[in-house]
mmCIF file of C-alpha atoms in Angstrom:
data_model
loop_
_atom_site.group_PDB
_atom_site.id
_atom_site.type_symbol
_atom_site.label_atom_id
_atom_site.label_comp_id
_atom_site.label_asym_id
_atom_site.label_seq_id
_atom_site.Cartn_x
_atom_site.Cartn_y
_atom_site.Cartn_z
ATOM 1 C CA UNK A 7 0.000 0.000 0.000
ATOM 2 C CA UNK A 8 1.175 3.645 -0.794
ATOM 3 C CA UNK A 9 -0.194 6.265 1.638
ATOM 4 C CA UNK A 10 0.400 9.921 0.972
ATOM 5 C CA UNK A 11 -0.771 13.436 2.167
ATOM 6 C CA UNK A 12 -1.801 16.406 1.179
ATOM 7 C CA UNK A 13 -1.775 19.769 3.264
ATOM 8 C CA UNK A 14 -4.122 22.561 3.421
ATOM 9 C CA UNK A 15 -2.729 25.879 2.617
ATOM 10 C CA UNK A 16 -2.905 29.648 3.414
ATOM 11 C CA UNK A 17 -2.378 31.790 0.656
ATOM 12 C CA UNK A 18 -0.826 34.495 2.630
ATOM 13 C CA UNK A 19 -0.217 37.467 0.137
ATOM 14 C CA UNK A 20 -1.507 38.477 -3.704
ATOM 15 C CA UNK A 21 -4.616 36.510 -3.540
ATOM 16 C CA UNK A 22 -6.341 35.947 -5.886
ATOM 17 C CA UNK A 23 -4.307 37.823 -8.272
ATOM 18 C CA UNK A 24 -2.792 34.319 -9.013
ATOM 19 C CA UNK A 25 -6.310 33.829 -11.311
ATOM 20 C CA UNK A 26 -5.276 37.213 -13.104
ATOM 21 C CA UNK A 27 -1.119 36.332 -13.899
ATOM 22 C CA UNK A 28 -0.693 38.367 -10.483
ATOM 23 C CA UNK A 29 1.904 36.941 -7.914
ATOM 24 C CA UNK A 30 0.780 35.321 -4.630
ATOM 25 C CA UNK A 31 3.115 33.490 -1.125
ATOM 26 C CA UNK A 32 1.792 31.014 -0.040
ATOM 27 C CA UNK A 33 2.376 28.004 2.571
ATOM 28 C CA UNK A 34 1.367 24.852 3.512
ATOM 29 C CA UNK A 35 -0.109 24.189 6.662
ATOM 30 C CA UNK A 36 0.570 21.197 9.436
ATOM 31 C CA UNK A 37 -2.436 21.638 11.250
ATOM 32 C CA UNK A 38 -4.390 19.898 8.273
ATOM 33 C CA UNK A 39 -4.292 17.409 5.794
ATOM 34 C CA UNK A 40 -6.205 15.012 3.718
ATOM 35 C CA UNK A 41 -4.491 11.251 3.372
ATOM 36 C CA UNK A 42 -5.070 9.407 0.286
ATOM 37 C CA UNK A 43 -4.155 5.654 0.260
ATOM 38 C CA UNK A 44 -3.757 3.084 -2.992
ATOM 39 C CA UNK A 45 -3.466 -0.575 -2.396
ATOM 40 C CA UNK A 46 -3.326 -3.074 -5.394
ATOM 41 C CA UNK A 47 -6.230 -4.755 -6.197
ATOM 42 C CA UNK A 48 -7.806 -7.121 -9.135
ATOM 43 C CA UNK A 49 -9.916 -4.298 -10.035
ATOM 44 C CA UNK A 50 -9.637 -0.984 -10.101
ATOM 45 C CA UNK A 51 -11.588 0.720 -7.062
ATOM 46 C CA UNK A 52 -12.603 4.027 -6.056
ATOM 47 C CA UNK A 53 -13.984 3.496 -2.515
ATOM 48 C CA UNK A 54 -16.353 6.274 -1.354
ATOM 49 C CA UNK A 55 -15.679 7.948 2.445
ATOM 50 C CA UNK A 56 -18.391 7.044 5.104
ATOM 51 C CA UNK A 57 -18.742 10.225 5.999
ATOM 52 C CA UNK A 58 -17.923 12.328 2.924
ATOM 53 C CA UNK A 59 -19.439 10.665 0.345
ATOM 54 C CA UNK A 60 -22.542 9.416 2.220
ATOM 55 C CA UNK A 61 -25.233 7.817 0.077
ATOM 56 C CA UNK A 62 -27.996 6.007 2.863
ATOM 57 C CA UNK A 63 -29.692 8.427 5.675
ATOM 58 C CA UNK A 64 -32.007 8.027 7.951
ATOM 59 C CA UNK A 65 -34.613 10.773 6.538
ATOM 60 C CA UNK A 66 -35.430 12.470 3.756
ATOM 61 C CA UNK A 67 -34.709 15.584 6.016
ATOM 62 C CA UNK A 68 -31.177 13.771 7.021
ATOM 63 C CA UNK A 69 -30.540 13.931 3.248
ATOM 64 C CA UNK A 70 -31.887 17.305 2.937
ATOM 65 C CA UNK A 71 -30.259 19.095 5.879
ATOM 66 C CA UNK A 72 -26.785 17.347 4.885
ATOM 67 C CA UNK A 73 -27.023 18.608 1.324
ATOM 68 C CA UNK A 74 -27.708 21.899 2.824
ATOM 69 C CA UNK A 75 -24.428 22.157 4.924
ATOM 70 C CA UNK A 76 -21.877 19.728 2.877
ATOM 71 C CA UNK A 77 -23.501 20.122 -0.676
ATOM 72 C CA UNK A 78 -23.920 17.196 -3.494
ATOM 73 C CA UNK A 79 -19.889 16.362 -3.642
ATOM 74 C CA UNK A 80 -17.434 14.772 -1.706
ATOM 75 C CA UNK A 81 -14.146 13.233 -2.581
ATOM 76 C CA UNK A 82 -15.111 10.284 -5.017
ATOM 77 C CA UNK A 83 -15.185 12.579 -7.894
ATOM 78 C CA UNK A 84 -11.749 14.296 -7.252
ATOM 79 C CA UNK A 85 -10.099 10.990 -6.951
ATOM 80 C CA UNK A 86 -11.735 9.983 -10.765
ATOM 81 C CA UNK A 87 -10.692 13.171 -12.126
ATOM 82 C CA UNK A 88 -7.091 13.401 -11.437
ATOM 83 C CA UNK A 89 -6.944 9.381 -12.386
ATOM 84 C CA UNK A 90 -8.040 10.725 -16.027
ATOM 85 C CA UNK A 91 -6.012 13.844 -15.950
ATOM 86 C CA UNK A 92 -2.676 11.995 -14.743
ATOM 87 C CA UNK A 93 -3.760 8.955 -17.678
ATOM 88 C CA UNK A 94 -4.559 11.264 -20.483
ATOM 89 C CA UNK A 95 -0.858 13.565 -19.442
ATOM 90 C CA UNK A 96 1.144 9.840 -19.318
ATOM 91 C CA UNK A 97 -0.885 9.373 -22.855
ATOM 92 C CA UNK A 98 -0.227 12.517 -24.681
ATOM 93 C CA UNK A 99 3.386 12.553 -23.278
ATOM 94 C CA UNK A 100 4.358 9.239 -23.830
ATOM 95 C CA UNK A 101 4.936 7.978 -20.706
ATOM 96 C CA UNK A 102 3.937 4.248 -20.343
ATOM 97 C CA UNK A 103 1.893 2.915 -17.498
ATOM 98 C CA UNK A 104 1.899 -0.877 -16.304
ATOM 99 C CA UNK A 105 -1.605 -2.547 -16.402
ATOM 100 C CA UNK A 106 -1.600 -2.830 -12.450
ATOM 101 C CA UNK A 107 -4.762 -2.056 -11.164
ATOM 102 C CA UNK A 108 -5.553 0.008 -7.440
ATOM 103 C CA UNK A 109 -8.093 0.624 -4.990
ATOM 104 C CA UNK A 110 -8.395 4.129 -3.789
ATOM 105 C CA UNK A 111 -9.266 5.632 -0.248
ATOM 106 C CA UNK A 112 -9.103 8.982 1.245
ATOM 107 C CA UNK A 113 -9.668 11.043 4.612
ATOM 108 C CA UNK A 114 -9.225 14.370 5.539
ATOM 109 C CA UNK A 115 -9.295 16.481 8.677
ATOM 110 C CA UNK A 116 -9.375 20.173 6.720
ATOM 111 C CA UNK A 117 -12.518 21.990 7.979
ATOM 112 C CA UNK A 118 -15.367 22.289 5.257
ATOM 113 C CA UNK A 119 -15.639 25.707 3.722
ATOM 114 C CA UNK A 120 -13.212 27.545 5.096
ATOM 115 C CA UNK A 121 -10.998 28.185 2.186
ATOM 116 C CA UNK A 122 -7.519 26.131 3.304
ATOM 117 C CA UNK A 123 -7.875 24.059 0.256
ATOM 118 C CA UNK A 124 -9.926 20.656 1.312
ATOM 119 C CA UNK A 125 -10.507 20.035 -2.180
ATOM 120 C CA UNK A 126 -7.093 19.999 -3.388
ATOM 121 C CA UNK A 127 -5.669 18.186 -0.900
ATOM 122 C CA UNK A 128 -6.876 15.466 -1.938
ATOM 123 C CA UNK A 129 -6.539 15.197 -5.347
ATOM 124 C CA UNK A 130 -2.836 16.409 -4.544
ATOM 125 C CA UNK A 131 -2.620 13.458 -2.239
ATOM 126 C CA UNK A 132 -4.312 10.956 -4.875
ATOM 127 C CA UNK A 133 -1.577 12.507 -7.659
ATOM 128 C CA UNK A 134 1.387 11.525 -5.045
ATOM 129 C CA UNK A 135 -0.062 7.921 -4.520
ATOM 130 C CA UNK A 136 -0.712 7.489 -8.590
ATOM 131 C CA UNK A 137 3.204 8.651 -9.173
ATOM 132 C CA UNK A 138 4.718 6.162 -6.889
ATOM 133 C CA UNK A 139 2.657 3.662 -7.999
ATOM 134 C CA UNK A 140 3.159 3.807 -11.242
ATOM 135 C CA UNK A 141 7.148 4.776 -10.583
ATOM 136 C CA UNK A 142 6.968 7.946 -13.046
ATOM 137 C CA UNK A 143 7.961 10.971 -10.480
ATOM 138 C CA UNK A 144 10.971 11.551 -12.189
ATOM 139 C CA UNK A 145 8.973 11.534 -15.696
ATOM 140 C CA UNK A 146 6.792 14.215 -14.494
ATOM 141 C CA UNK A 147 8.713 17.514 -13.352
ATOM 142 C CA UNK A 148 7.499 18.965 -10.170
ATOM 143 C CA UNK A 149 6.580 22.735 -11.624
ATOM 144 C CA UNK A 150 3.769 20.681 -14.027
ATOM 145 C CA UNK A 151 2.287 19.099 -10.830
ATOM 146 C CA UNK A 152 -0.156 21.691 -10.048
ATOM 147 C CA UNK A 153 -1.006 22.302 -13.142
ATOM 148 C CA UNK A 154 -2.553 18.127 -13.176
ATOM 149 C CA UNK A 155 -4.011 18.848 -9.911
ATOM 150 C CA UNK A 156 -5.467 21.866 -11.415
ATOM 151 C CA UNK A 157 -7.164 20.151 -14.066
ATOM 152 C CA UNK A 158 -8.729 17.234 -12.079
ATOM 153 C CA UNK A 159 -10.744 20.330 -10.633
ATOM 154 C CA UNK A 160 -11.326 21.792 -13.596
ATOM 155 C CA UNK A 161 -12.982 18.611 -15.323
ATOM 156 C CA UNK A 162 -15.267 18.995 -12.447
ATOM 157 C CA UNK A 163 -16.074 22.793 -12.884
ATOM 158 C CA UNK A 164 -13.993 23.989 -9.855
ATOM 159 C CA UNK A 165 -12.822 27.624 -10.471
ATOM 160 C CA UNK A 166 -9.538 28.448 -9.262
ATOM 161 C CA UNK A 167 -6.120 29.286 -9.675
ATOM 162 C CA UNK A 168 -2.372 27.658 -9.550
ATOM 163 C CA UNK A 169 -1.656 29.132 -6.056
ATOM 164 C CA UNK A 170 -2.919 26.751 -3.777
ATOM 165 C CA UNK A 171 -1.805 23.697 -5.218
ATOM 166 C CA UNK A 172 1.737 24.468 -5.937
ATOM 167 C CA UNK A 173 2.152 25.530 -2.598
ATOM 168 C CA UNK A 174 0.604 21.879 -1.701
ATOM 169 C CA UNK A 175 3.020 20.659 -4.403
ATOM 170 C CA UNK A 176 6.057 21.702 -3.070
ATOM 171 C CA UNK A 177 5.415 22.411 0.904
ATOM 172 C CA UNK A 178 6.908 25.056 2.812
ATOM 173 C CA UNK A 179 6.924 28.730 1.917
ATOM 174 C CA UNK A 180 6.204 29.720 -1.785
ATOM 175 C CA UNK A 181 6.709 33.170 -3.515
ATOM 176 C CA UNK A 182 5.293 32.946 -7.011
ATOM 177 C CA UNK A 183 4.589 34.583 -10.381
ATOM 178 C CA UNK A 184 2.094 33.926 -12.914
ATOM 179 C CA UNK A 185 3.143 36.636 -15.295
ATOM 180 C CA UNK A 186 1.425 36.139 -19.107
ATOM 181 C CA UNK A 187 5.015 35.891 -20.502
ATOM 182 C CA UNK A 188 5.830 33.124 -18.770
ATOM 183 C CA UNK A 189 2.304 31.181 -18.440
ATOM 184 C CA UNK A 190 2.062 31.431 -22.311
ATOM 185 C CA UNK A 191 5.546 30.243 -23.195
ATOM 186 C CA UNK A 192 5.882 27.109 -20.541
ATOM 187 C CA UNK A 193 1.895 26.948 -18.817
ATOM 188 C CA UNK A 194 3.252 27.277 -15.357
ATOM 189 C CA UNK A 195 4.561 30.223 -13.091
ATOM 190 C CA UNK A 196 8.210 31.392 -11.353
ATOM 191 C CA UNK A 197 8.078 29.338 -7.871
ATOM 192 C CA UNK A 198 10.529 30.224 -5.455
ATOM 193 C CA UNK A 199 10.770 28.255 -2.424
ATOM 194 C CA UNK A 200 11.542 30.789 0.786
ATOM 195 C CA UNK A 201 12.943 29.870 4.318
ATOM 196 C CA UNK A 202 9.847 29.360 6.511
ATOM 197 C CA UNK A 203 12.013 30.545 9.199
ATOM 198 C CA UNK A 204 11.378 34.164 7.427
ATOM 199 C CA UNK A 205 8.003 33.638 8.661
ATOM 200 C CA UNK A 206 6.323 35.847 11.871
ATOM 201 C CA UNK A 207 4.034 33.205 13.895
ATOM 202 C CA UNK A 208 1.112 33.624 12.709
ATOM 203 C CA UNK A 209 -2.295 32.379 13.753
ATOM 204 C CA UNK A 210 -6.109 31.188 11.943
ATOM 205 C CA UNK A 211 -9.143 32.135 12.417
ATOM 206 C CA UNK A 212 -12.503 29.988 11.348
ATOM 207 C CA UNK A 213 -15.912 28.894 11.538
ATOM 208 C CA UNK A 214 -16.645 25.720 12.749
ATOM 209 C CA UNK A 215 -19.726 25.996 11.552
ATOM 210 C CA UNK A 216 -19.827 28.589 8.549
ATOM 211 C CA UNK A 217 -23.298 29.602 7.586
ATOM 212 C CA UNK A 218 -22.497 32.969 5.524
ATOM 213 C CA UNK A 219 -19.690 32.474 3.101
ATOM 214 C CA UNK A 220 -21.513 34.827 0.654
ATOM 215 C CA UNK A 221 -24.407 34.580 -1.480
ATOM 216 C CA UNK A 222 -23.885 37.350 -3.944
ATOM 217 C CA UNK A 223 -22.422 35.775 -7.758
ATOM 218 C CA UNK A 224 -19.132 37.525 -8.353
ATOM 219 C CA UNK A 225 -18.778 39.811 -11.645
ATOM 220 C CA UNK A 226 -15.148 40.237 -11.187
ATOM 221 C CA UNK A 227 -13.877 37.806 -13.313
ATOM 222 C CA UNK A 228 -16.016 38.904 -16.097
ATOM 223 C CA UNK A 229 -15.487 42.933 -15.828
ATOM 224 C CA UNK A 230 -11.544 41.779 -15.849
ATOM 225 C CA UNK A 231 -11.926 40.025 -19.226
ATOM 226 C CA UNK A 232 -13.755 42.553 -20.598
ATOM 227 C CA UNK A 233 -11.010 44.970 -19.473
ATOM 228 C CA UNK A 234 -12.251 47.311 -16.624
ATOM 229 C CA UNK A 235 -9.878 49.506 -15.727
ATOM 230 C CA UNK A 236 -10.885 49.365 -11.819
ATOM 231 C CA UNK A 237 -10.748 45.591 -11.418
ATOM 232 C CA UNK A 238 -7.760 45.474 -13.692
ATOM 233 C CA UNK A 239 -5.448 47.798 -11.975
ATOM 234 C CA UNK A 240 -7.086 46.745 -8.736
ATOM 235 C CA UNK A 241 -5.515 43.013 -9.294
ATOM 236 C CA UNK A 242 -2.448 44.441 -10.308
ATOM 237 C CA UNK A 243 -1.652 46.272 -7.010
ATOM 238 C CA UNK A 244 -2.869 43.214 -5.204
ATOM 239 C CA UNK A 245 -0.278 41.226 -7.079
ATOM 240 C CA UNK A 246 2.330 43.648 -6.019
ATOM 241 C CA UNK A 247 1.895 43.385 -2.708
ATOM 242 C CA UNK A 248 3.178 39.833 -3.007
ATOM 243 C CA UNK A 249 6.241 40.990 -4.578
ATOM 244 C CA UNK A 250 6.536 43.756 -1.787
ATOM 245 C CA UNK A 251 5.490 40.866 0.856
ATOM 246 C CA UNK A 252 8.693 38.917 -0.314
ATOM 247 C CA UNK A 253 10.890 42.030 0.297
ATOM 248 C CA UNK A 254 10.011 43.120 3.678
ATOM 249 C CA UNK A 255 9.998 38.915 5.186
ATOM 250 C CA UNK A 256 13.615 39.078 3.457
ATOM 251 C CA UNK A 257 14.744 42.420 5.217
ATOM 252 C CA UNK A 258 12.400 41.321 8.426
ATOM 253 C CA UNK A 259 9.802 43.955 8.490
ATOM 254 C CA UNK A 260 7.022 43.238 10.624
ATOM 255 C CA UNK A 261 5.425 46.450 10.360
ATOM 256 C CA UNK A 262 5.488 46.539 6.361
ATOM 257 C CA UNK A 263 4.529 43.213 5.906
ATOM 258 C CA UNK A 264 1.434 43.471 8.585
ATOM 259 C CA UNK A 265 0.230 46.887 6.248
ATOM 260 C CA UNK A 266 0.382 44.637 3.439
ATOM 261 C CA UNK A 267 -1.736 41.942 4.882
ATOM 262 C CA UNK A 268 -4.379 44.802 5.946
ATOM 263 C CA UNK A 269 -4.074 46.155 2.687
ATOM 264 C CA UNK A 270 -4.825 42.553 0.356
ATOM 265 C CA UNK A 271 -7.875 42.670 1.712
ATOM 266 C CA UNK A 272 -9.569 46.254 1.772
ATOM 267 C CA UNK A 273 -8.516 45.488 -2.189
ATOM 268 C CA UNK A 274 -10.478 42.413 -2.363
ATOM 269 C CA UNK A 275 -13.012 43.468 -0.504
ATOM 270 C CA UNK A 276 -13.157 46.773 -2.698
ATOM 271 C CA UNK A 277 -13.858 44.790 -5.888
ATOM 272 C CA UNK A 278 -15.519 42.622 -4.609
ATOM 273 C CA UNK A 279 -18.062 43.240 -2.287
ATOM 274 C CA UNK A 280 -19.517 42.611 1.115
ATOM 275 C CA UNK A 281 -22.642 40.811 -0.590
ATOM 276 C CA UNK A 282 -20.040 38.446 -2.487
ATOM 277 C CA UNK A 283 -17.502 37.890 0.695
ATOM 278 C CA UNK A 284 -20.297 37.125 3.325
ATOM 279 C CA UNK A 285 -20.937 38.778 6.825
ATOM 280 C CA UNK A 286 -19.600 35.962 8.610
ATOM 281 C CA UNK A 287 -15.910 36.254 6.855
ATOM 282 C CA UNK A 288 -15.761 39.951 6.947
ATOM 283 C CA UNK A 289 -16.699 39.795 10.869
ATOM 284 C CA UNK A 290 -14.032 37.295 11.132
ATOM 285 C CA UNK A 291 -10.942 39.486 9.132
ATOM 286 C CA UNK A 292 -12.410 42.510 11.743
ATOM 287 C CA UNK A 293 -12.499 40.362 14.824
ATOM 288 C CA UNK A 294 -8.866 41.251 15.046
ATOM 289 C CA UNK A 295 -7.919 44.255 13.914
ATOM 290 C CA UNK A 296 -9.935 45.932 16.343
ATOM 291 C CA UNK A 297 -6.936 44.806 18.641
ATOM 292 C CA UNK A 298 -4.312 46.122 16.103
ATOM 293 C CA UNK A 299 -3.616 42.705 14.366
ATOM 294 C CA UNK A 300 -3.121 42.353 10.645
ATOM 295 C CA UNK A 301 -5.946 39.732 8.788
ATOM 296 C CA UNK A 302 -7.019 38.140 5.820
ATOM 297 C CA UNK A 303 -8.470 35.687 3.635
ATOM 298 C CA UNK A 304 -6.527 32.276 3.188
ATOM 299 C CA UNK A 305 -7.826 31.892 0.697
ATOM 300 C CA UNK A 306 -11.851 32.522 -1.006
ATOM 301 C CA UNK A 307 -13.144 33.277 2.211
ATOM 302 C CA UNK A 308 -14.231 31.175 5.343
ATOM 303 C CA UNK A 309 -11.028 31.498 7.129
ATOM 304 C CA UNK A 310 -8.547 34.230 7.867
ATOM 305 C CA UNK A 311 -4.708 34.784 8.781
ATOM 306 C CA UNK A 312 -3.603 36.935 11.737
ATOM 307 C CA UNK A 313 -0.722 38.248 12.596
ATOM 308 C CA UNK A 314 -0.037 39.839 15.905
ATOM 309 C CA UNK A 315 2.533 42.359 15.563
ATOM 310 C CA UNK A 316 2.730 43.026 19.408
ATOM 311 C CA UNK A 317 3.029 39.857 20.732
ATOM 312 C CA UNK A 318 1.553 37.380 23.316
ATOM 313 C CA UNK A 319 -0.713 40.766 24.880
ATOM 314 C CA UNK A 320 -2.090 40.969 21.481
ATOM 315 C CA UNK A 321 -2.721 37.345 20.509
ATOM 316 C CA UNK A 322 -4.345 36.616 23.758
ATOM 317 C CA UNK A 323 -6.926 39.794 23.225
ATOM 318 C CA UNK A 324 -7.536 38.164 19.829
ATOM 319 C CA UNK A 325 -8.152 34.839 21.231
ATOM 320 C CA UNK A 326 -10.792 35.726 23.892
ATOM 321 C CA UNK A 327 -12.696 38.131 21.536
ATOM 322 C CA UNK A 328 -12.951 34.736 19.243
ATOM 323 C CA UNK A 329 -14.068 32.794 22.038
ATOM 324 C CA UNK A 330 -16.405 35.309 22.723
ATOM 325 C CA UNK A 331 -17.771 35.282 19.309
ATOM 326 C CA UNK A 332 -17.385 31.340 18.521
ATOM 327 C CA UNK A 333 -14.945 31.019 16.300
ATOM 328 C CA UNK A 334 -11.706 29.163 16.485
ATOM 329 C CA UNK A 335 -8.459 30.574 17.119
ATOM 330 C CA UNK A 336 -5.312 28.387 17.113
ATOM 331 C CA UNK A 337 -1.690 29.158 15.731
ATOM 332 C CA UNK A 338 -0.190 28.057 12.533
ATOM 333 C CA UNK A 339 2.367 25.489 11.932
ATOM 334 C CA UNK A 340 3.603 25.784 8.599
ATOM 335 C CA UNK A 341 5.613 22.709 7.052
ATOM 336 C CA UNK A 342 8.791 22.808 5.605
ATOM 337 C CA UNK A 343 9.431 22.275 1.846
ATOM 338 C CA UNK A 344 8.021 19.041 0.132
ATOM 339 C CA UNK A 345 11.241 18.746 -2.451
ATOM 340 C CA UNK A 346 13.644 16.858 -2.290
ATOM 341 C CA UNK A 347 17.419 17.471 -4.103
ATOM 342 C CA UNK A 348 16.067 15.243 -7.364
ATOM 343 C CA UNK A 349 12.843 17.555 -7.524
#
């Protein structure tokens, strides 16, 4: 049997300017993970979670209230898409595969909805398990990794950008840029891995129990096609504050690099929206600056990075307001890079 993980991640500056060939850091996070496992078997297998994937209920209101909260999907579909995106890559690039066949499993611990990248855990889990099986990691270099990832979550009509899953690609801390240069001529981004030590501690915020993760359809994406000059310029400025991010963790900068984090989001939340980023996730970015904190997204909303500038005084005001308020509060343990020296 192979078992592998996949971490969540907190996209930490420039998102979602990653969508929009912006730049974004990123990390992955040790707090979370989803575990995919692939054991030989006579036929090929994709075995649905008990939880996650739940097909028999006690009620037709069980089914209905769970469909409510967890929606139609769990992981069953991830794990069939990136099997046909990693065949149909090994086909078009002629990589052979033996005619072994697998059963599939997963699990994951990553809180529903709350924007550390559940989804792509997995399916960056299942991607590890189907190299090693198959003994083709050195056929597939690791800057086209995310890319496969991506595109098991596109077959299923995910929307979303590199970001997250090359920073669950290659662990650690991530600087990267998507400019249209460089996406055009090789389809993937500049990754450079950074020294986590560079890293203040840092601490997440989330809803156990999100209810409010906003309702209102973005226009964004359209009005930057089409060329408006708000969003555009807007995304570019958020993409620069990634490359500003990476200056002031080199020179150590707390100050600088806590503006930043304020400023990523009163950009984002600018274009787009209270109605589009919910009540619940704005409460939860304010929740601590009212104590002088920097916050954020991690990622699409539903949970938010803090970082204390002041200290212990400051981290323990933030912690009792989100007692006070219900949300969990818990530091960050980021995990070192995922490479090794042949990667």
């Amino acid at each position: 049997a192979i078992e592998r993980r996949g971490y969540a991640r907190v996209g930490l500056l420039g998102n979602p300017s990653d969508v929009y060939n912006g730049r974004a850091i990123s990390f992955s996070v040790g707090n979370f993970w989803a575990t995919v496992k692939l054991e030989p078997s006579e036929d090929l297998v994709i075995v649905p979670h008990p939880v996650h994937d739940l097909v028999q209920f006690r009620s037709l209101s069980h089914l209905v209230n769970r469909l409510k909260s967890d929606g139609y999907y769990g992981g069953v579909r991830l794990l069939m898409a990136i099997c046909k995106v990693f065949h149909d890559y090994c086909e078009e690039n002629g990589i052979g595969l033996h005619d072994g066949n697998f059963s599939l499993s997963y699990d994951t611990n990553i809180p529903r909805q709350t924007g550390l990248s559940g989804s792509s855990a997995i399916v960056c889990a299942a991607l590890s398990c189907l190299l090693d099986f198959y003994e083709v990691r050195h056929l597939i270099k690791v800057e086209v990794r995310p890319n496969l990832i991506l595109n098991a979550e596109k077959e299923l009509g995910i929307v979303a950008g590199l970001q997250d899953r090359v920073a669950q690609v290659y662990g650690g801390l991530v600087y990267m840029d998507f400019n249209e240069k460089r996406m055009g001529e090789f389809g993937y981004g500049e990754y450079e891995p950074m020294d986590i030590g560079l890293l203040p501690p840092l601490y997440l915020i989330y809803a156990e129990n999100p209810s409010d993760s906003g309702k209102v359809h973005s226009t964004v994406r359209e009005r930057w096609l089409q060329g408006d000059e708000f969003i555009v310029s807007g995304m570019k400025r958020v993409a620069d504050l990634a490359l500003e991010g990476r200056e002031a963790l080199l020179r150590n900068d707390s100050i600088e690099f806590a503006r930043l984090m304020n400023r990523n989001f009163d950009l984002r939340r600018q274009m787009f929206g209270d109605g589009v980023l919910g009540g619940l996730n704005v409460e939860m970015v304010e929740i601590g600056r009212r104590f002088g904190a920097a916050s954020k997204f991690t990622g699409s909303g539903g949970a938010v990075v803090v970082f204390c500038p002041q200290g212990a005084s400051q981290v323990k005001l933030v912690e009792e307001a989100c007692e006070k308020s219900g949300f969990v509060f818990q530091p960050l343990k980021v995990m070192p890079s995922f490479l090794n020296s042949f990667d």
